[in-house]
Amino acid sequence: MGVSTGSAQNRYSTGAMVFHWVIAIAVIANWRIAAVAEHASETDAAYWMGHHKALGISILALSILRLLWRLAHPVPAMPNSYATWEKMLARTVHFIFYVLLIGLPIGGWLGVSLFGGNVDMWGLFTLPGLPVGEARETGKAIIGLHKTGGEIFIYLIALHIIGALKHTFWNKDGTLFRMLPFGKPNR
């Protein structure tokens, strides 16, 4: 790990950093996989959706582990320079992130289950459908909500990135470095 010039109390733990960046990359990759599937032929769409489902379940597992990690490892306090509304917005967006990181994969799995399907985890094993019975119309509605939730997630990710960049480069308070093993996070 690189040399840290910031105080450990101002920085997230190494485990939190690893979970953050792995999940962030997986979520963005899964969003792009879904977009490719949406514009692909029926055969190719099934192939890509197989990857989307498996990566979604992986994101669910990682998110549960991340949440457990967070409960056991307190997060650093937000910088004193944040306005009250910025602190409230950051907390709200992070809470919604956890809801979506857990809810979207479960919703997708539920939708697939309502079509009588299961989730193939890249040929390693298969997660059976949830025991909900087959109800295609309900499955369509759940998948529709899943898609809408995914779109909301992407907008919130953009807001999160803009906020981190604003604080790091405009306010120069080192916010981005709180989630990186290098640089100087400020209080």
GROMACS .gro file of C-alpha atoms in nm, residues 9-183:
model
  175
    9GLN     CA    1  -0.885   0.909   1.145
   10ASN     CA    2  -0.964   1.114   0.833
   11ARG     CA    3  -0.944   0.813   0.601
   12TYR     CA    4  -1.167   0.510   0.555
   13SER     CA    5  -1.020   0.171   0.649
   14THR     CA    6  -0.839  -0.032   0.384
   15GLY     CA    7  -1.125  -0.285   0.384
   16ALA     CA    8  -1.380  -0.009   0.326
   17MET     CA    9  -1.169   0.126   0.039
   18VAL     CA   10  -1.142  -0.215  -0.126
   19PHE     CA   11  -1.517  -0.279  -0.092
   20HIS     CA   12  -1.597   0.072  -0.223
   21TRP     CA   13  -1.385   0.052  -0.537
   22VAL     CA   14  -1.460  -0.313  -0.623
   23ILE     CA   15  -1.835  -0.257  -0.583
   24ALA     CA   16  -1.820   0.074  -0.773
   25ILE     CA   17  -1.645  -0.089  -1.069
   26ALA     CA   18  -1.883  -0.387  -1.058
   27VAL     CA   19  -2.192  -0.162  -1.051
   28ILE     CA   20  -2.073   0.048  -1.345
   29ALA     CA   21  -1.974  -0.266  -1.539
   30ASN     CA   22  -2.313  -0.422  -1.467
   31TRP     CA   23  -2.493  -0.108  -1.585
   32ARG     CA   24  -2.299  -0.123  -1.914
   33ILE     CA   25  -2.364  -0.499  -1.950
   34ALA     CA   26  -2.739  -0.433  -1.912
   35ALA     CA   27  -2.718  -0.158  -2.176
   36VAL     CA   28  -2.541  -0.394  -2.417
   37ALA     CA   29  -2.804  -0.663  -2.352
   38GLU     CA   30  -3.087  -0.417  -2.412
   39HIS     CA   31  -2.959  -0.340  -2.762
   40ALA     CA   32  -2.848  -0.692  -2.856
   41SER     CA   33  -3.022  -0.964  -3.054
   42GLU     CA   34  -3.234  -1.205  -2.849
   43THR     CA   35  -2.958  -1.469  -2.837
   44ASP     CA   36  -2.687  -1.218  -2.749
   45ALA     CA   37  -2.915  -1.046  -2.497
   46ALA     CA   38  -2.959  -1.375  -2.309
   47TYR     CA   39  -2.581  -1.417  -2.297
   48TRP     CA   40  -2.525  -1.066  -2.163
   49MET     CA   41  -2.815  -1.087  -1.919
   50GLY     CA   42  -2.661  -1.405  -1.779
   51HIS     CA   43  -2.351  -1.201  -1.694
   52HIS     CA   44  -2.568  -0.916  -1.561
   53LYS     CA   45  -2.751  -1.151  -1.324
   54ALA     CA   46  -2.435  -1.322  -1.198
   55LEU     CA   47  -2.257  -0.992  -1.143
   56GLY     CA   48  -2.569  -0.855  -0.970
   57ILE     CA   49  -2.568  -1.142  -0.721
   58SER     CA   50  -2.194  -1.088  -0.669
   59ILE     CA   51  -2.265  -0.720  -0.598
   60LEU     CA   52  -2.531  -0.828  -0.348
   61ALA     CA   53  -2.284  -1.056  -0.165
   62LEU     CA   54  -2.012  -0.789  -0.166
   63SER     CA   55  -2.258  -0.525  -0.044
   64ILE     CA   56  -2.371  -0.740   0.248
   65LEU     CA   57  -2.006  -0.799   0.340
   66ARG     CA   58  -1.938  -0.426   0.303
   67LEU     CA   59  -2.230  -0.341   0.529
   68LEU     CA   60  -2.105  -0.589   0.791
   69TRP     CA   61  -1.757  -0.436   0.759
   70ARG     CA   62  -1.901  -0.088   0.807
   71LEU     CA   63  -2.088  -0.194   1.120
   72ALA     CA   64  -1.763  -0.328   1.266
   73HIS     CA   65  -1.537  -0.043   1.149
   74PRO     CA   66  -1.658   0.311   1.221
   75VAL     CA   67  -1.635   0.558   0.936
   76PRO     CA   68  -1.436   0.878   0.976
   77ALA     CA   69  -1.630   1.191   1.065
   78MET     CA   70  -1.719   1.419   0.778
   79PRO     CA   71  -1.491   1.720   0.742
   80ASN     CA   72  -1.585   2.022   0.951
   81SER     CA   73  -1.584   2.232   0.634
   82TYR     CA   74  -1.902   2.062   0.504
   83ALA     CA   75  -2.218   2.268   0.526
   84THR     CA   76  -2.507   2.109   0.715
   85TRP     CA   77  -2.698   2.049   0.390
   86GLU     CA   78  -2.391   1.877   0.239
   87LYS     CA   79  -2.365   1.643   0.536
   88MET     CA   80  -2.736   1.563   0.516
   89LEU     CA   81  -2.717   1.505   0.138
   90ALA     CA   82  -2.409   1.281   0.175
   91ARG     CA   83  -2.575   1.070   0.446
   92THR     CA   84  -2.897   1.042   0.246
   93VAL     CA   85  -2.719   0.939  -0.074
   94HIS     CA   86  -2.507   0.683   0.111
   95PHE     CA   87  -2.818   0.536   0.275
   96ILE     CA   88  -2.991   0.513  -0.064
   97PHE     CA   89  -2.677   0.349  -0.208
   98TYR     CA   90  -2.701   0.071   0.049
   99VAL     CA   91  -3.074   0.028  -0.018
  100LEU     CA   92  -3.007   0.001  -0.393
  101LEU     CA   93  -2.696  -0.218  -0.359
  102ILE     CA   94  -2.906  -0.471  -0.170
  103GLY     CA   95  -3.251  -0.405  -0.314
  104LEU     CA   96  -3.166  -0.403  -0.685
  105PRO     CA   97  -3.001  -0.748  -0.692
  106ILE     CA   98  -3.278  -0.897  -0.476
  107GLY     CA   99  -3.538  -0.733  -0.701
  108GLY     CA  100  -3.367  -0.868  -1.011
  109TRP     CA  101  -3.349  -1.216  -0.859
  110LEU     CA  102  -3.716  -1.191  -0.761
  111GLY     CA  103  -3.810  -1.082  -1.113
  112VAL     CA  104  -3.618  -1.371  -1.269
  113SER     CA  105  -3.778  -1.609  -1.017
  114LEU     CA  106  -4.127  -1.490  -1.112
  115PHE     CA  107  -4.048  -1.599  -1.468
  116GLY     CA  108  -3.950  -1.943  -1.335
  117GLY     CA  109  -3.579  -1.875  -1.385
  118ASN     CA  110  -3.264  -1.908  -1.178
  119VAL     CA  111  -2.923  -1.739  -1.175
  120ASP     CA  112  -2.625  -1.919  -1.326
  121MET     CA  113  -2.311  -1.795  -1.151
  122TRP     CA  114  -2.076  -1.822  -1.451
  123GLY     CA  115  -2.106  -2.200  -1.459
  124LEU     CA  116  -1.967  -2.237  -1.106
  125PHE     CA  117  -2.307  -2.301  -0.947
  126THR     CA  118  -2.669  -2.204  -0.997
  127LEU     CA  119  -2.878  -2.005  -0.754
  128PRO     CA  120  -3.230  -2.140  -0.772
  129GLY     CA  121  -3.518  -1.903  -0.819
  130LEU     CA  122  -3.676  -1.766  -0.505
  131PRO     CA  123  -3.974  -1.975  -0.390
  132VAL     CA  124  -4.240  -1.736  -0.521
  133GLY     CA  125  -4.407  -1.937  -0.795
  134GLU     CA  126  -4.443  -1.826  -1.152
  135ALA     CA  127  -4.622  -1.496  -1.218
  136ARG     CA  128  -4.499  -1.342  -1.542
  137GLU     CA  129  -4.696  -1.016  -1.519
  138THR     CA  130  -4.570  -0.953  -1.168
  139GLY     CA  131  -4.221  -1.045  -1.291
  140LYS     CA  132  -4.247  -0.782  -1.568
  141ALA     CA  133  -4.351  -0.520  -1.311
  142ILE     CA  134  -4.063  -0.613  -1.077
  143ILE     CA  135  -3.811  -0.602  -1.363
  144GLY     CA  136  -3.951  -0.261  -1.462
  145LEU     CA  137  -3.895  -0.135  -1.107
  146HIS     CA  138  -3.548  -0.292  -1.114
  147LYS     CA  139  -3.465  -0.099  -1.431
  148THR     CA  140  -3.599   0.229  -1.290
  149GLY     CA  141  -3.401   0.174  -0.969
  150GLY     CA  142  -3.089   0.112  -1.177
  151GLU     CA  143  -3.140   0.440  -1.362
  152ILE     CA  144  -3.186   0.628  -1.034
  153PHE     CA  145  -2.869   0.459  -0.906
  154ILE     CA  146  -2.668   0.587  -1.204
  155TYR     CA  147  -2.786   0.944  -1.142
  156LEU     CA  148  -2.694   0.915  -0.775
  157ILE     CA  149  -2.352   0.778  -0.868
  158ALA     CA  150  -2.300   1.080  -1.093
  159LEU     CA  151  -2.403   1.310  -0.805
  160HIS     CA  152  -2.162   1.125  -0.575
  161ILE     CA  153  -1.874   1.163  -0.821
  162ILE     CA  154  -1.951   1.531  -0.880
  163GLY     CA  155  -1.961   1.591  -0.504
  164ALA     CA  156  -1.629   1.416  -0.447
  165LEU     CA  157  -1.465   1.609  -0.732
  166LYS     CA  158  -1.617   1.940  -0.617
  167HIS     CA  159  -1.485   1.893  -0.265
  168THR     CA  160  -1.145   1.771  -0.377
  169PHE     CA  161  -1.069   2.022  -0.653
  170TRP     CA  162  -1.296   2.322  -0.587
  171ASN     CA  163  -1.305   2.326  -0.206
  172LYS     CA  164  -0.961   2.161  -0.191
  173ASP     CA  165  -1.057   1.970   0.123
  174GLY     CA  166  -0.915   1.634   0.012
  175THR     CA  167  -1.249   1.450   0.025
  176LEU     CA  168  -1.155   1.202  -0.250
  177PHE     CA  169  -0.843   1.101  -0.058
  178ARG     CA  170  -1.056   0.979   0.232
  179MET     CA  171  -1.139   0.676   0.011
  180LEU     CA  172  -0.790   0.635  -0.139
  181PRO     CA  173  -0.472   0.500   0.024
  182PHE     CA  174  -0.273   0.806  -0.091
  183GLY     CA  175  -0.312   1.182  -0.090
   0.00000   0.00000   0.00000
